[in-house]
């Protein structure tokens, strides 16, 4: 079963790459069919096999030799691994397809934020709308805690926007609202705590290794989503640790 979810994740990841390419350009996700952005040659079915086609073609377009971004296989593999993890934790349940759907949205948001330093309204608003439907779909979901989580997440990030307008944007506020809606209250605090911890460590690392300069913007969405993921997986362990330290 793990292999089936991994293969499904690879195929979905391939579509997420298309979304991450086309959503920022306001292009249709379906038409035109997949093609090389450099030579415009339409890709054949063999070129569309996730992961393997990239490895077989050694990361170059079959027709013109232009390099294919390593982001393609990375997103495919990451989606595959995410689907296996979700399946192993949730099993066959109502929550499984919902978690897979939000994982896909998060992957698109991370890729676009890294590449464009933007979180697009056309991605985040439908995701927030979908989060409000969760109480109708899943019994494990409490609307009061969700709304409180969403308001807290958005509120704290909004204060950060006022303090560091260059580093954090309104897109991050909306994403924090979504994360809060999904994780609830008081879990949102742990998600934001982990996000700032990981963000801080990575930012210092990027500065030390001179990958980024002091004035370069570092996208915050990957850290928010990392904080959310860690908080969902290890909430009790982190809380226990913090209580012991304090
Ligand atoms: Zn080409």
Tab-separated table of C-alpha atoms and ligand atoms in Angstrom:
chain	number	residue	atom	x	y	z
A	1	UNK	CA	0.000	0.000	0.000
A	2	UNK	CA	2.900	2.343	0.812
A	3	UNK	CA	4.167	1.908	-2.745
A	4	UNK	CA	0.732	2.773	-4.193
A	5	UNK	CA	0.572	5.990	-2.151
A	6	UNK	CA	4.134	6.850	-3.161
A	7	UNK	CA	3.308	6.374	-6.867
A	8	UNK	CA	0.091	8.366	-6.496
A	9	UNK	CA	2.130	11.130	-4.793
A	10	UNK	CA	4.651	11.145	-7.667
A	11	UNK	CA	1.879	11.597	-10.222
A	12	UNK	CA	0.125	14.296	-8.173
A	13	UNK	CA	3.498	15.985	-7.542
A	14	UNK	CA	4.002	16.196	-11.296
A	15	UNK	CA	0.691	18.111	-11.539
A	16	UNK	CA	1.711	20.346	-8.593
A	17	UNK	CA	4.780	21.350	-10.628
A	18	UNK	CA	2.454	22.447	-13.437
A	19	UNK	CA	0.374	24.422	-10.904
A	20	UNK	CA	3.476	26.103	-9.445
A	21	UNK	CA	4.590	27.076	-12.971
A	22	UNK	CA	1.256	28.289	-14.291
A	23	UNK	CA	-0.656	29.780	-11.319
A	24	UNK	CA	1.729	32.760	-10.999
A	25	UNK	CA	1.319	33.426	-14.746
A	26	UNK	CA	-2.486	33.107	-14.603
A	27	UNK	CA	-2.335	30.314	-17.204
A	28	UNK	CA	-4.789	27.454	-17.502
A	29	UNK	CA	-3.710	24.342	-15.588
A	30	UNK	CA	-4.958	22.071	-18.385
A	31	UNK	CA	-4.181	23.816	-21.666
A	32	UNK	CA	-1.797	23.874	-23.426
A	33	UNK	CA	-0.537	20.345	-22.649
A	34	UNK	CA	2.888	20.032	-20.974
A	35	UNK	CA	5.670	21.376	-23.140
A	36	UNK	CA	9.283	22.551	-22.856
A	37	UNK	CA	9.286	26.239	-21.891
A	38	UNK	CA	12.418	26.851	-23.995
A	39	UNK	CA	11.754	25.063	-27.330
A	40	UNK	CA	7.938	24.782	-26.863
A	41	UNK	CA	8.074	21.109	-27.991
A	42	UNK	CA	5.147	19.160	-26.609
A	43	UNK	CA	6.288	16.476	-24.138
A	44	UNK	CA	5.626	12.836	-25.049
A	45	UNK	CA	4.158	10.380	-22.499
A	46	UNK	CA	7.672	9.053	-21.699
A	47	UNK	CA	8.805	12.586	-20.756
A	48	UNK	CA	5.945	12.839	-18.295
A	49	UNK	CA	6.869	9.830	-16.128
A	50	UNK	CA	7.618	11.433	-12.749
A	51	UNK	CA	11.161	11.151	-11.344
A	52	UNK	CA	12.333	8.515	-13.867
A	53	UNK	CA	12.130	10.749	-16.936
A	54	UNK	CA	14.212	13.408	-15.148
A	55	UNK	CA	16.836	10.818	-14.197
A	56	UNK	CA	16.819	9.190	-17.652
A	57	UNK	CA	17.130	12.552	-19.453
A	58	UNK	CA	19.796	13.647	-16.912
A	59	UNK	CA	17.794	16.817	-16.213
A	60	UNK	CA	17.758	18.074	-19.817
A	61	UNK	CA	14.983	18.591	-22.370
A	62	UNK	CA	14.913	15.641	-24.815
A	63	UNK	CA	14.385	17.996	-27.774
A	64	UNK	CA	16.579	21.066	-27.180
A	65	UNK	CA	18.818	20.046	-24.277
A	66	UNK	CA	17.726	22.974	-22.079
A	67	UNK	CA	18.164	22.179	-18.382
A	68	UNK	CA	15.027	21.093	-16.478
A	69	UNK	CA	14.794	22.547	-12.971
A	70	UNK	CA	15.706	20.105	-10.177
A	71	UNK	CA	12.518	21.391	-8.549
A	72	UNK	CA	10.526	18.968	-10.753
A	73	UNK	CA	11.866	15.703	-9.266
A	74	UNK	CA	12.146	17.258	-5.772
A	75	UNK	CA	8.426	18.207	-5.700
A	76	UNK	CA	7.436	14.819	-7.140
A	77	UNK	CA	9.467	12.889	-4.557
A	78	UNK	CA	8.344	15.189	-1.708
A	79	UNK	CA	4.681	14.683	-2.627
A	80	UNK	CA	5.232	10.914	-2.809
A	81	UNK	CA	6.855	10.828	0.646
A	82	UNK	CA	4.160	13.136	2.104
A	83	UNK	CA	1.371	10.860	0.837
A	84	UNK	CA	3.066	7.784	2.373
A	85	UNK	CA	3.441	9.572	5.745
A	86	UNK	CA	-0.208	10.725	5.706
A	87	UNK	CA	-1.412	7.242	4.766
A	88	UNK	CA	0.668	5.611	7.517
A	89	UNK	CA	-0.697	8.048	10.147
A	90	UNK	CA	-4.311	8.363	9.076
A	91	UNK	CA	-5.128	5.072	7.283
A	92	UNK	CA	-8.357	4.877	5.329
A	93	UNK	CA	-10.370	7.710	6.904
A	94	UNK	CA	-12.275	10.839	5.940
A	95	UNK	CA	-9.262	12.811	7.120
A	96	UNK	CA	-6.850	11.152	4.661
A	97	UNK	CA	-8.053	12.788	1.391
A	98	UNK	CA	-8.506	16.119	3.221
A	99	UNK	CA	-4.967	16.011	4.605
A	100	UNK	CA	-3.636	15.062	1.147
A	101	UNK	CA	-5.474	17.996	-0.412
A	102	UNK	CA	-4.083	20.520	2.088
A	103	UNK	CA	-0.605	18.980	1.745
A	104	UNK	CA	-0.815	19.641	-2.013
A	105	UNK	CA	-1.873	23.252	-1.439
A	106	UNK	CA	1.003	23.712	1.029
A	107	UNK	CA	3.525	22.289	-1.454
A	108	UNK	CA	2.312	24.728	-4.147
A	109	UNK	CA	2.486	27.641	-1.669
A	110	UNK	CA	6.051	26.716	-0.591
A	111	UNK	CA	7.345	26.410	-4.172
A	112	UNK	CA	5.748	29.680	-5.330
A	113	UNK	CA	6.933	31.555	-2.218
A	114	UNK	CA	10.524	30.336	-2.713
A	115	UNK	CA	10.500	31.216	-6.435
A	116	UNK	CA	8.417	34.427	-6.455
A	117	UNK	CA	8.488	35.590	-2.795
A	118	UNK	CA	4.696	35.784	-2.976
A	119	UNK	CA	1.697	33.902	-1.647
A	120	UNK	CA	-1.014	34.351	-4.248
A	121	UNK	CA	-4.574	35.190	-3.183
A	122	UNK	CA	-5.836	32.834	-5.885
A	123	UNK	CA	-4.204	29.968	-3.929
A	124	UNK	CA	-4.593	31.030	-0.297
A	125	UNK	CA	-8.239	32.243	-0.384
A	126	UNK	CA	-9.693	28.992	-1.780
A	127	UNK	CA	-7.563	27.090	0.776
A	128	UNK	CA	-8.977	29.185	3.647
A	129	UNK	CA	-12.513	28.668	2.276
A	130	UNK	CA	-11.905	24.931	2.180
A	131	UNK	CA	-10.701	24.967	5.802
A	132	UNK	CA	-14.068	26.418	6.846
A	133	UNK	CA	-15.805	23.391	5.273
A	134	UNK	CA	-13.825	20.930	7.425
A	135	UNK	CA	-16.304	20.851	10.367
A	136	UNK	CA	-18.947	19.562	7.935
A	137	UNK	CA	-16.654	16.812	6.681
A	138	UNK	CA	-14.735	15.600	9.735
A	139	UNK	CA	-15.919	14.908	13.291
A	140	UNK	CA	-12.376	15.528	14.615
A	141	UNK	CA	-12.662	19.191	13.906
A	142	UNK	CA	-13.861	21.808	16.356
A	143	UNK	CA	-14.953	25.100	14.827
A	144	UNK	CA	-14.375	27.299	17.928
A	145	UNK	CA	-10.807	26.094	18.364
A	146	UNK	CA	-10.211	26.449	14.617
A	147	UNK	CA	-11.454	30.041	14.389
A	148	UNK	CA	-9.545	31.012	17.532
A	149	UNK	CA	-6.409	29.392	16.053
A	150	UNK	CA	-6.893	31.248	12.771
A	151	UNK	CA	-7.427	34.629	14.424
A	152	UNK	CA	-4.434	34.104	16.755
A	153	UNK	CA	-2.140	33.062	13.883
A	154	UNK	CA	-3.171	35.966	11.675
A	155	UNK	CA	-3.017	38.427	14.612
A	156	UNK	CA	0.519	37.495	15.677
A	157	UNK	CA	1.814	37.580	12.092
A	158	UNK	CA	0.088	40.914	11.497
A	159	UNK	CA	1.964	42.389	14.468
A	160	UNK	CA	5.187	40.998	12.946
A	161	UNK	CA	4.333	42.690	9.616
A	162	UNK	CA	4.073	46.007	11.466
A	163	UNK	CA	7.467	45.415	13.123
A	164	UNK	CA	9.345	43.907	10.117
A	165	UNK	CA	7.495	45.117	7.007
A	166	UNK	CA	10.429	44.049	4.807
A	167	UNK	CA	10.645	40.492	6.070
A	168	UNK	CA	7.050	39.353	6.402
A	169	UNK	CA	4.123	40.173	4.123
A	170	UNK	CA	0.331	40.030	4.162
A	171	UNK	CA	0.540	36.674	2.353
A	172	UNK	CA	2.209	35.262	5.470
A	173	UNK	CA	-0.634	36.675	7.616
A	174	UNK	CA	-3.196	34.838	5.455
A	175	UNK	CA	-1.125	31.653	5.559
A	176	UNK	CA	-0.903	31.888	9.375
A	177	UNK	CA	-4.701	32.226	9.431
A	178	UNK	CA	-4.967	29.021	7.381
A	179	UNK	CA	-2.462	27.184	9.589
A	180	UNK	CA	-4.373	28.333	12.687
A	181	UNK	CA	-7.690	27.183	11.215
A	182	UNK	CA	-6.225	23.748	10.528
A	183	UNK	CA	-4.325	23.215	13.773
A	184	UNK	CA	-6.621	25.069	16.216
A	185	UNK	CA	-6.009	26.773	19.541
A	186	UNK	CA	-3.703	26.642	21.523
A	187	UNK	CA	-1.749	24.400	19.092
A	188	UNK	CA	-1.138	27.455	16.845
A	189	UNK	CA	1.364	28.759	19.425
A	190	UNK	CA	3.515	25.632	19.070
A	191	UNK	CA	3.320	25.885	15.243
A	192	UNK	CA	4.470	29.543	15.320
A	193	UNK	CA	7.146	28.757	17.921
A	194	UNK	CA	8.638	25.978	15.755
A	195	UNK	CA	8.300	28.151	12.617
A	196	UNK	CA	10.276	31.019	14.175
A	197	UNK	CA	12.872	28.616	15.599
A	198	UNK	CA	13.473	26.841	12.267
A	199	UNK	CA	13.263	30.153	10.367
A	200	UNK	CA	15.812	31.771	12.665
A	201	UNK	CA	18.274	28.870	12.454
A	202	UNK	CA	17.992	28.636	8.641
A	203	UNK	CA	18.303	32.430	8.195
A	204	UNK	CA	21.498	32.485	10.285
A	205	UNK	CA	22.808	29.483	8.299
A	206	UNK	CA	22.097	31.218	4.962
A	207	UNK	CA	23.922	34.337	6.175
A	208	UNK	CA	26.904	32.374	7.521
A	209	UNK	CA	27.312	30.389	4.311
A	210	UNK	CA	26.722	33.562	2.284
A	211	UNK	CA	23.836	32.012	0.325
A	212	UNK	CA	21.866	35.158	1.175
A	213	UNK	CA	22.970	38.670	2.092
A	214	UNK	CA	21.771	40.582	5.137
A	215	UNK	CA	19.239	42.508	3.036
A	216	UNK	CA	17.877	39.553	1.013
A	217	UNK	CA	14.326	38.499	1.799
A	218	UNK	CA	13.911	34.937	3.025
A	219	UNK	CA	10.468	33.477	2.223
A	220	UNK	CA	8.587	32.665	5.436
A	221	UNK	CA	5.921	30.258	4.076
A	222	UNK	CA	8.233	27.202	4.147
A	223	UNK	CA	8.915	27.808	7.858
A	224	UNK	CA	5.265	28.395	8.745
A	225	UNK	CA	4.330	25.150	7.036
A	226	UNK	CA	7.296	23.337	8.631
A	227	UNK	CA	6.129	24.656	12.032
A	228	UNK	CA	2.610	23.443	11.302
A	229	UNK	CA	3.839	19.980	10.263
A	230	UNK	CA	6.112	19.536	13.283
A	231	UNK	CA	3.374	20.789	15.641
A	232	UNK	CA	0.830	18.363	14.166
A	233	UNK	CA	3.224	15.420	14.450
A	234	UNK	CA	4.895	16.183	17.813
A	235	UNK	CA	2.563	18.544	19.712
A	236	UNK	CA	2.597	16.563	22.982
A	237	UNK	CA	6.371	15.982	22.939
A	238	UNK	CA	7.114	19.695	22.350
A	239	UNK	CA	4.634	20.788	24.998
A	240	UNK	CA	6.164	18.333	27.487
A	241	UNK	CA	9.651	19.626	26.693
A	242	UNK	CA	8.616	23.287	27.092
A	243	UNK	CA	6.826	22.588	30.378
A	244	UNK	CA	9.970	20.848	31.712
A	245	UNK	CA	12.235	23.721	30.629
A	246	UNK	CA	9.952	26.393	32.103
B	1	LIG	ZN1	13.172	21.980	-25.055
